[in-house]
mmCIF file of C-alpha atoms in Angstrom:
data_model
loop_
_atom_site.group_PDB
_atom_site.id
_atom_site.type_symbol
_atom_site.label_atom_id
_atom_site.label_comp_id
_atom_site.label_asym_id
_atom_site.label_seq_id
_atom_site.Cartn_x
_atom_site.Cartn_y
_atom_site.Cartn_z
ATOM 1 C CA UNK A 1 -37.303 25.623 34.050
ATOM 2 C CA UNK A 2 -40.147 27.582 34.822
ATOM 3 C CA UNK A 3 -42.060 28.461 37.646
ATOM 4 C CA UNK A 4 -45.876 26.937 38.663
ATOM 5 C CA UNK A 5 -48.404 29.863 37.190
ATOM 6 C CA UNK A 6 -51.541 30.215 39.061
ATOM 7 C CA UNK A 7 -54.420 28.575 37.540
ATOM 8 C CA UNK A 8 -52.503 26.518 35.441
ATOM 9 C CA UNK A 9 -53.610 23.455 33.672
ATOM 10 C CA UNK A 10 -50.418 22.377 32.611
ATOM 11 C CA UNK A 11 -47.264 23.722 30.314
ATOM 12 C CA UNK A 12 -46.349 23.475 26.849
ATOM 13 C CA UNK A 13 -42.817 22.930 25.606
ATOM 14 C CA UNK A 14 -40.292 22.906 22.856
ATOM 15 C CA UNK A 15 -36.921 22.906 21.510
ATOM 16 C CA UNK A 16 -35.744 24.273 18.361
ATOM 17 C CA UNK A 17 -33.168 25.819 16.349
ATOM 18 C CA UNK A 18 -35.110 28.625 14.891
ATOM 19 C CA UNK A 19 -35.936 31.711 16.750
ATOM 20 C CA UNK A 20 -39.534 31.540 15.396
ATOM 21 C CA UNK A 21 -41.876 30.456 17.939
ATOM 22 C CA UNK A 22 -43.530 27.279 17.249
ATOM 23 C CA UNK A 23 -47.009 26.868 16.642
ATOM 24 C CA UNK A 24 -47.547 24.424 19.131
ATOM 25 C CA UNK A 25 -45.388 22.226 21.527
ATOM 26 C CA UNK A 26 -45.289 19.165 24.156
ATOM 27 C CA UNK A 27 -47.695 18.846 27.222
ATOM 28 C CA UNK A 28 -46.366 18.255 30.792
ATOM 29 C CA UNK A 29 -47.343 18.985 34.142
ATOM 30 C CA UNK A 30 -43.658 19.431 35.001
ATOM 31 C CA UNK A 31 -42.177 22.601 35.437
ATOM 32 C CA UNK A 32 -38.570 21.532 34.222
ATOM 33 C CA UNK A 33 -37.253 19.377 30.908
ATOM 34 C CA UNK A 34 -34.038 17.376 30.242
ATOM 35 C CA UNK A 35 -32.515 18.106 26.849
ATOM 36 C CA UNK A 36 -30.623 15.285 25.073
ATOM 37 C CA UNK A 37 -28.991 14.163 21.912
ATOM 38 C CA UNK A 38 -28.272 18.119 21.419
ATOM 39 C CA UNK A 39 -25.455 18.809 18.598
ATOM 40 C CA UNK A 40 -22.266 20.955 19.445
ATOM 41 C CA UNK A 41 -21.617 23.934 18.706
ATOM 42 C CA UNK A 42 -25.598 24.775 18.130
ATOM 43 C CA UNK A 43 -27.725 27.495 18.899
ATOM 44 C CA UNK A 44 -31.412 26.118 20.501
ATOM 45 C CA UNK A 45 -33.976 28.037 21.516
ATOM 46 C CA UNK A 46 -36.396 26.626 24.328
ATOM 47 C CA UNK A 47 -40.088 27.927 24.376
ATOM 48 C CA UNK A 48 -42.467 27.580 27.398
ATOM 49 C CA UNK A 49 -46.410 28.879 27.612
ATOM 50 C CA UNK A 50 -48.990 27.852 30.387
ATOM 51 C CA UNK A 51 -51.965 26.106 29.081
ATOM 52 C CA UNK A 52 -55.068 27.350 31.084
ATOM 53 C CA UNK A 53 -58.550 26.618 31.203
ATOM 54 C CA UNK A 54 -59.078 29.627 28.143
ATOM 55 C CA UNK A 55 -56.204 28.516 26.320
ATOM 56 C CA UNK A 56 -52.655 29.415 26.099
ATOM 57 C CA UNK A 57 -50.323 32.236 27.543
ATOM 58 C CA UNK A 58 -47.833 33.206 25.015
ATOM 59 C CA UNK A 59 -44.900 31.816 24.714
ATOM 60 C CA UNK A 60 -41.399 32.592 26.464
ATOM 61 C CA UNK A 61 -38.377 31.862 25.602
ATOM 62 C CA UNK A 62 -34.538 31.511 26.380
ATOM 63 C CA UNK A 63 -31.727 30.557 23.837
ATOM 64 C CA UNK A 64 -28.236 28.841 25.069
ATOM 65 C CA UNK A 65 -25.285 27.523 22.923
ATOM 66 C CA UNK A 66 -23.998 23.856 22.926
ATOM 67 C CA UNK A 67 -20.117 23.365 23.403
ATOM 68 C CA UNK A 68 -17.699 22.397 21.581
ATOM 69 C CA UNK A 69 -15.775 19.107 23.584
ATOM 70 C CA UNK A 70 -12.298 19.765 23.957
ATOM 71 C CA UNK A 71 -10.289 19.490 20.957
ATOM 72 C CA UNK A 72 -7.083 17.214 22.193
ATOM 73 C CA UNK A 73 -3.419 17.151 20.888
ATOM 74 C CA UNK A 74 -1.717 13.777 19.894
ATOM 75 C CA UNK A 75 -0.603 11.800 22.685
ATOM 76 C CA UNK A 76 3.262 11.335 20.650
ATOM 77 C CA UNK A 77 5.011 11.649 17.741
ATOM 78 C CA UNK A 78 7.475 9.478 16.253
ATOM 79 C CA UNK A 79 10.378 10.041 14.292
ATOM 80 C CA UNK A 80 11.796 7.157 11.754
ATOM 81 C CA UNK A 81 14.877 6.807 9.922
ATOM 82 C CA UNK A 82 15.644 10.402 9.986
ATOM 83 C CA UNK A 83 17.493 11.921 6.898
ATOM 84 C CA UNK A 84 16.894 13.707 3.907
ATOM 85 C CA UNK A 85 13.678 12.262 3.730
ATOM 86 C CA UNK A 86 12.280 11.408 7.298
ATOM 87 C CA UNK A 87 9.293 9.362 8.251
ATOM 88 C CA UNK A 88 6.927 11.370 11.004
ATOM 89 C CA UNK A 89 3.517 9.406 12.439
ATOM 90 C CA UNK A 90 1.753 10.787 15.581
ATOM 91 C CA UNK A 91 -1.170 8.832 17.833
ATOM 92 C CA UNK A 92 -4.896 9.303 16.061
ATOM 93 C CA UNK A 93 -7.538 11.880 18.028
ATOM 94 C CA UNK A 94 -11.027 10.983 18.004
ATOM 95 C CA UNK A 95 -12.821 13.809 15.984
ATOM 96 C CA UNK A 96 -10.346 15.189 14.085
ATOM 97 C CA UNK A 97 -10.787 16.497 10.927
ATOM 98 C CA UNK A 98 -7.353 16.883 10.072
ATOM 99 C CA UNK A 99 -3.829 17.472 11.786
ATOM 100 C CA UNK A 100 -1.443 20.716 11.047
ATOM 101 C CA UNK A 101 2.365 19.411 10.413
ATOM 102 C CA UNK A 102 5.174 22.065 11.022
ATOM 103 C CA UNK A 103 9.406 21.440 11.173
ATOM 104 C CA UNK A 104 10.935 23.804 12.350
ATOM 105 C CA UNK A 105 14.519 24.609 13.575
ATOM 106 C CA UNK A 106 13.326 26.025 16.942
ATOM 107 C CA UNK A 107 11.443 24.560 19.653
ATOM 108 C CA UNK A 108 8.852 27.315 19.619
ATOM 109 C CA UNK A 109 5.052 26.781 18.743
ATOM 110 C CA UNK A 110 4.529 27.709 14.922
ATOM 111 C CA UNK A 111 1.539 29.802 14.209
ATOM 112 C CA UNK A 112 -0.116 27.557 12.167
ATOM 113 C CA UNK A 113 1.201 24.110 9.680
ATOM 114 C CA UNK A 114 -0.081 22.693 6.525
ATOM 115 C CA UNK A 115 -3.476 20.191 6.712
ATOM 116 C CA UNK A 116 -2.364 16.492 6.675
ATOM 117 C CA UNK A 117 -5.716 14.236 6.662
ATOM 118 C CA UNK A 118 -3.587 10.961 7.776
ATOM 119 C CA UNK A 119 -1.824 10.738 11.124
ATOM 120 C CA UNK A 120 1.544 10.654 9.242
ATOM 121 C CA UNK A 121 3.953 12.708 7.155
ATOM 122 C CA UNK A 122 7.219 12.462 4.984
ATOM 123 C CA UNK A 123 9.339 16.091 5.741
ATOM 124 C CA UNK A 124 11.524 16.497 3.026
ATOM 125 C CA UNK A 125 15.065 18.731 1.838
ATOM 126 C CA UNK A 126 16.582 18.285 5.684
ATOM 127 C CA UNK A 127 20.249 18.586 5.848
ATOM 128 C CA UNK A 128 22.879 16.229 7.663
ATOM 129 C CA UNK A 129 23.511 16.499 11.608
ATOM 130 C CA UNK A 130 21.113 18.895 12.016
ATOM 131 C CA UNK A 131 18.055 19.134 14.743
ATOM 132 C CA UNK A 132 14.602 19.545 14.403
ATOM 133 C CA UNK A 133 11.344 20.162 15.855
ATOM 134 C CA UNK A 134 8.158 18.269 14.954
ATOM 135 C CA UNK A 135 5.090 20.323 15.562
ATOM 136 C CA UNK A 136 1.512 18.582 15.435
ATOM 137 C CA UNK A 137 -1.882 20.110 16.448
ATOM 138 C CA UNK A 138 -5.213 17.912 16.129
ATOM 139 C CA UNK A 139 -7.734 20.494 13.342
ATOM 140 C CA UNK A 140 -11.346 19.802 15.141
ATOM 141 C CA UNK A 141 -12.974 21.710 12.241
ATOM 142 C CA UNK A 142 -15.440 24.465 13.999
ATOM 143 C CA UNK A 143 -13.881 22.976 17.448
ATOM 144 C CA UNK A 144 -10.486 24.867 16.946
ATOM 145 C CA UNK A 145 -7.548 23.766 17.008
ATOM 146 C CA UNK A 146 -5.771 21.712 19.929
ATOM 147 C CA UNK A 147 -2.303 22.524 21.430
ATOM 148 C CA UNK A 148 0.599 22.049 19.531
ATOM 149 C CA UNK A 149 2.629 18.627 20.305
ATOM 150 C CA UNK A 150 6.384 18.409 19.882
ATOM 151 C CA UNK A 151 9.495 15.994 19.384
ATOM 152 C CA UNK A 152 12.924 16.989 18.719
ATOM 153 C CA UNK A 153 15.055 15.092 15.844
ATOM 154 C CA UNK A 154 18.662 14.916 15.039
ATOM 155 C CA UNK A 155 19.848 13.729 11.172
ATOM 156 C CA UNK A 156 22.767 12.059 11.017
ATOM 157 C CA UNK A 157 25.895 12.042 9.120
ATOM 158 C CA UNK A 158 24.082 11.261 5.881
ATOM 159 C CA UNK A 159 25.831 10.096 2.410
ATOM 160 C CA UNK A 160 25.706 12.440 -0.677
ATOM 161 C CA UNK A 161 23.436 12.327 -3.946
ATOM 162 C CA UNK A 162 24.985 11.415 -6.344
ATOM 163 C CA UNK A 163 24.933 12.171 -10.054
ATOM 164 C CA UNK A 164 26.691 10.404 -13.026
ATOM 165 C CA UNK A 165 27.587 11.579 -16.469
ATOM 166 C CA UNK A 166 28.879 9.040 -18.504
ATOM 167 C CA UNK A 167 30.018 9.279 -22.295
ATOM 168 C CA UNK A 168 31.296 5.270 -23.849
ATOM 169 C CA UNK A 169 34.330 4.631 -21.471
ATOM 170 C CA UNK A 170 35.068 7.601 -19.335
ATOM 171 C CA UNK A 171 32.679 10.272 -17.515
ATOM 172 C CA UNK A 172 32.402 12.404 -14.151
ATOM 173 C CA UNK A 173 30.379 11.281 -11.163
ATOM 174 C CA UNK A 174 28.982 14.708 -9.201
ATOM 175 C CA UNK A 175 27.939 14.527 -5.255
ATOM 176 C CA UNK A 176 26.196 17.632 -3.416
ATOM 177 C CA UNK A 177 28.357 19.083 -0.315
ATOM 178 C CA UNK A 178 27.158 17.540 3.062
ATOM 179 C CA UNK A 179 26.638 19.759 5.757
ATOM 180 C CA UNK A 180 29.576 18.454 8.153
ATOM 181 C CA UNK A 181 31.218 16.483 5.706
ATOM 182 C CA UNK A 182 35.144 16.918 6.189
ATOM 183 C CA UNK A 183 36.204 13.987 3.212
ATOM 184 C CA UNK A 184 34.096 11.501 1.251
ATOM 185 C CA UNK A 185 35.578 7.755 0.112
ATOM 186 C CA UNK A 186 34.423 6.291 -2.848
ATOM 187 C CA UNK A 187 34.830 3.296 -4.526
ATOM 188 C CA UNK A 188 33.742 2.171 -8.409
ATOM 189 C CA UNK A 189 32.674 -1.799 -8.609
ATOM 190 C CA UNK A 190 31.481 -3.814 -10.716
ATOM 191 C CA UNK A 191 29.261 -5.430 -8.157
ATOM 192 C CA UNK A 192 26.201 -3.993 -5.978
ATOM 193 C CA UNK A 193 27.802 -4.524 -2.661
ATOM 194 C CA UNK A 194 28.862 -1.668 -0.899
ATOM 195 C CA UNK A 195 32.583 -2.141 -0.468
ATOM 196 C CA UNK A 196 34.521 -2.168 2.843
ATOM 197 C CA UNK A 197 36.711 0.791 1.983
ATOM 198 C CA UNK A 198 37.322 3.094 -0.551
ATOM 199 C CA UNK A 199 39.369 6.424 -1.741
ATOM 200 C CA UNK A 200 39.692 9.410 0.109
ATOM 201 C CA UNK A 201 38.761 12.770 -1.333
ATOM 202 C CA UNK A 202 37.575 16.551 -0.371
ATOM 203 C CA UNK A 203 35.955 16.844 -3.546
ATOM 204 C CA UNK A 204 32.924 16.509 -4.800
ATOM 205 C CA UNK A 205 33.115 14.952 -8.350
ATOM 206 C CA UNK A 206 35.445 12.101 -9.590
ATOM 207 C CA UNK A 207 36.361 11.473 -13.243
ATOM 208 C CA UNK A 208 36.419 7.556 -14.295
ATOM 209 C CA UNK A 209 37.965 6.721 -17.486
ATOM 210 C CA UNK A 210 39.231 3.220 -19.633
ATOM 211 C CA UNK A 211 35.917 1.254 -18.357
ATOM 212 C CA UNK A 212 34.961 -1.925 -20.265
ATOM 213 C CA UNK A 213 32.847 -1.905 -23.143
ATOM 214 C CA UNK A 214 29.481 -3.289 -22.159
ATOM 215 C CA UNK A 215 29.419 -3.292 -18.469
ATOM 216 C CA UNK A 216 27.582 -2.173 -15.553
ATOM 217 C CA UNK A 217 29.500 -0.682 -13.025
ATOM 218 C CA UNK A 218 28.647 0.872 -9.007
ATOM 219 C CA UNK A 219 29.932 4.072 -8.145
ATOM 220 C CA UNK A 220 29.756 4.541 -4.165
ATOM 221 C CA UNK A 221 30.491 7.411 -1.981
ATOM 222 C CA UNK A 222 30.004 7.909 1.455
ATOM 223 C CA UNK A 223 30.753 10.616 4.192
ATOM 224 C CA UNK A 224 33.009 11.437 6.590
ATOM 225 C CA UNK A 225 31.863 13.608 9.156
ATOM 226 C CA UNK A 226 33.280 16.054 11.658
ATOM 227 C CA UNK A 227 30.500 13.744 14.492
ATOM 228 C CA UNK A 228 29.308 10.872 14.594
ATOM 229 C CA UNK A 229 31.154 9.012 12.039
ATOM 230 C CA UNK A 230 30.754 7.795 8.358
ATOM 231 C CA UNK A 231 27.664 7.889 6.720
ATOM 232 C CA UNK A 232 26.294 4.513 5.019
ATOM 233 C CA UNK A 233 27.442 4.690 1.280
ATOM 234 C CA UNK A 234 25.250 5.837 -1.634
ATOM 235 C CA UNK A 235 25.247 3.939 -5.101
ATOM 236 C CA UNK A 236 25.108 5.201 -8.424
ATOM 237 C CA UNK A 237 24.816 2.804 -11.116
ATOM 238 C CA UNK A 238 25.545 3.035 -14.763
ATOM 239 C CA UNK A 239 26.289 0.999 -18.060
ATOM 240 C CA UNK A 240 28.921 1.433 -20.850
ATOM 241 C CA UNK A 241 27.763 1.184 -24.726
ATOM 242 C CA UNK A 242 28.092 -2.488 -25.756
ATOM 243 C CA UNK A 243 30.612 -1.658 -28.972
ATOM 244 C CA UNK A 244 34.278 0.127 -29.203
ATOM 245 C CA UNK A 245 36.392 0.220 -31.991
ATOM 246 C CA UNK A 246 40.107 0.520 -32.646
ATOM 247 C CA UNK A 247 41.724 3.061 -33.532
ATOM 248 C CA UNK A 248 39.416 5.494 -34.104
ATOM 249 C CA UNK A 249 38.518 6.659 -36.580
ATOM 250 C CA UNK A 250 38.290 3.292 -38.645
ATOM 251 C CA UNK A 251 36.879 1.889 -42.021
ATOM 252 C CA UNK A 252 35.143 -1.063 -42.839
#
């Protein structure tokens, strides 16, 4: 706004972006203007000269600064089949460039998170009956960042990976060590189906010998655990060489 100048035949007006004053502007009689359609986070400077009956005045001028809007967090984050491998997705903001992912093992806001350009996210290498912390913040580009929002996740009692080495007939299948796994049960098949039941062990390898020449067999293990139970099983499968001779060595 400015204010009426004696004499005056009128104002001139404009808005810019560059500090260089224009070399000419808008007419009105008014001594105020409504800005609109101005772009956040932008510098604009507004000049303002009376027009009189010998010409112009020269110019003033005043700059202001266009906010940012608020940059908001995602409404909720869900957690699906949690495990090794668990499935994270979290509401969409409008204007975000990009979201910042963090697990953690403490409830505490991280400093910062990776950039994930989708609204969802696989976290990898967790460990059995253990808890964790989802942390999400909305990335508004030169708007900031939001606030961080959180959900809390428990893995279960999960089943080992397994491993199989297998030479003709015999071989050893390996299994990692859960993390509160007391005993593991395992079973070999030669069908897919997990079975009902199986062996129980405290190891973590088993050594299968005199298999059949040319089949496929299942190897499944699953865990016991000091909480909430037995894990589902996990399935290894392999196949025998097709040919075995006897005795060995032979001729002919």
């Amino acid at each position: 706004c400015s204010s009426p100048a004696t004499g005056s035949g009128g104002y001139e007006y404009a808005l810019t972006t560059s500090s260089t004053a224009p070399a000419s502007g808008t007419l009105t009689n008014n001594t105020f203007y409504t800005a609109t359609g101005l772009t956040a986070g932008t510098t604009y400077y507004v000049y303002v000269r009376t027009a009189c009956s010998a010409g112009y005045s020269s110019w003033n001028n005043i700059s202001f600064t266009t906010p940012y809007p608020p940059c908001l967090k995602p409404a909720s984050i869900t957690v699906t089949n949690p495990g090794y491998s668990s499935n994270i997705n979290w509401t969409p903001v409008s204007g975000a460039s990009a979201y910042q992912v963090a697990i953690t093992d403490t409830a505490g806001a991280p400093a910062a998170g990776p950039d994930v350009s989708g609204t969802s996210y696989v976290a990898t290498g967790l460990q059995a009956l253990s808890t964790y912390y989802v942390h999400v913040r909305t990335n508004c580009g030169l708007g900031g960042f939001s606030q961080w929002t959180h959900q809390m996740f428990t893995t279960p009692c999960l089943p080992p990976v397994l491993t199989a080495s297998i030479d003709d007939n015999k071989g050893i299948i390996y299994w990692n060590s859960v993390k509160g796994g007391v005993n593991y049960e395992y079973a070999l098949t030669t069908y897919g189906a997990p079975p009902l039941s199986g062996t129980n062990t405290t190891d973590t390898f088993h050594t299968v010998a005199n298999l059949l020449p040319g089949t496929t067999y299942y190897f499944h293990v699953r865990t016991g655990c000091t909480v909430k139970g037995i894990s589902d099983w996990q399935t290894v499968i392999f196949h025998t060489s097709g040919i075995q001779a006897y005795p060995n060595p032979v001729s002919n």
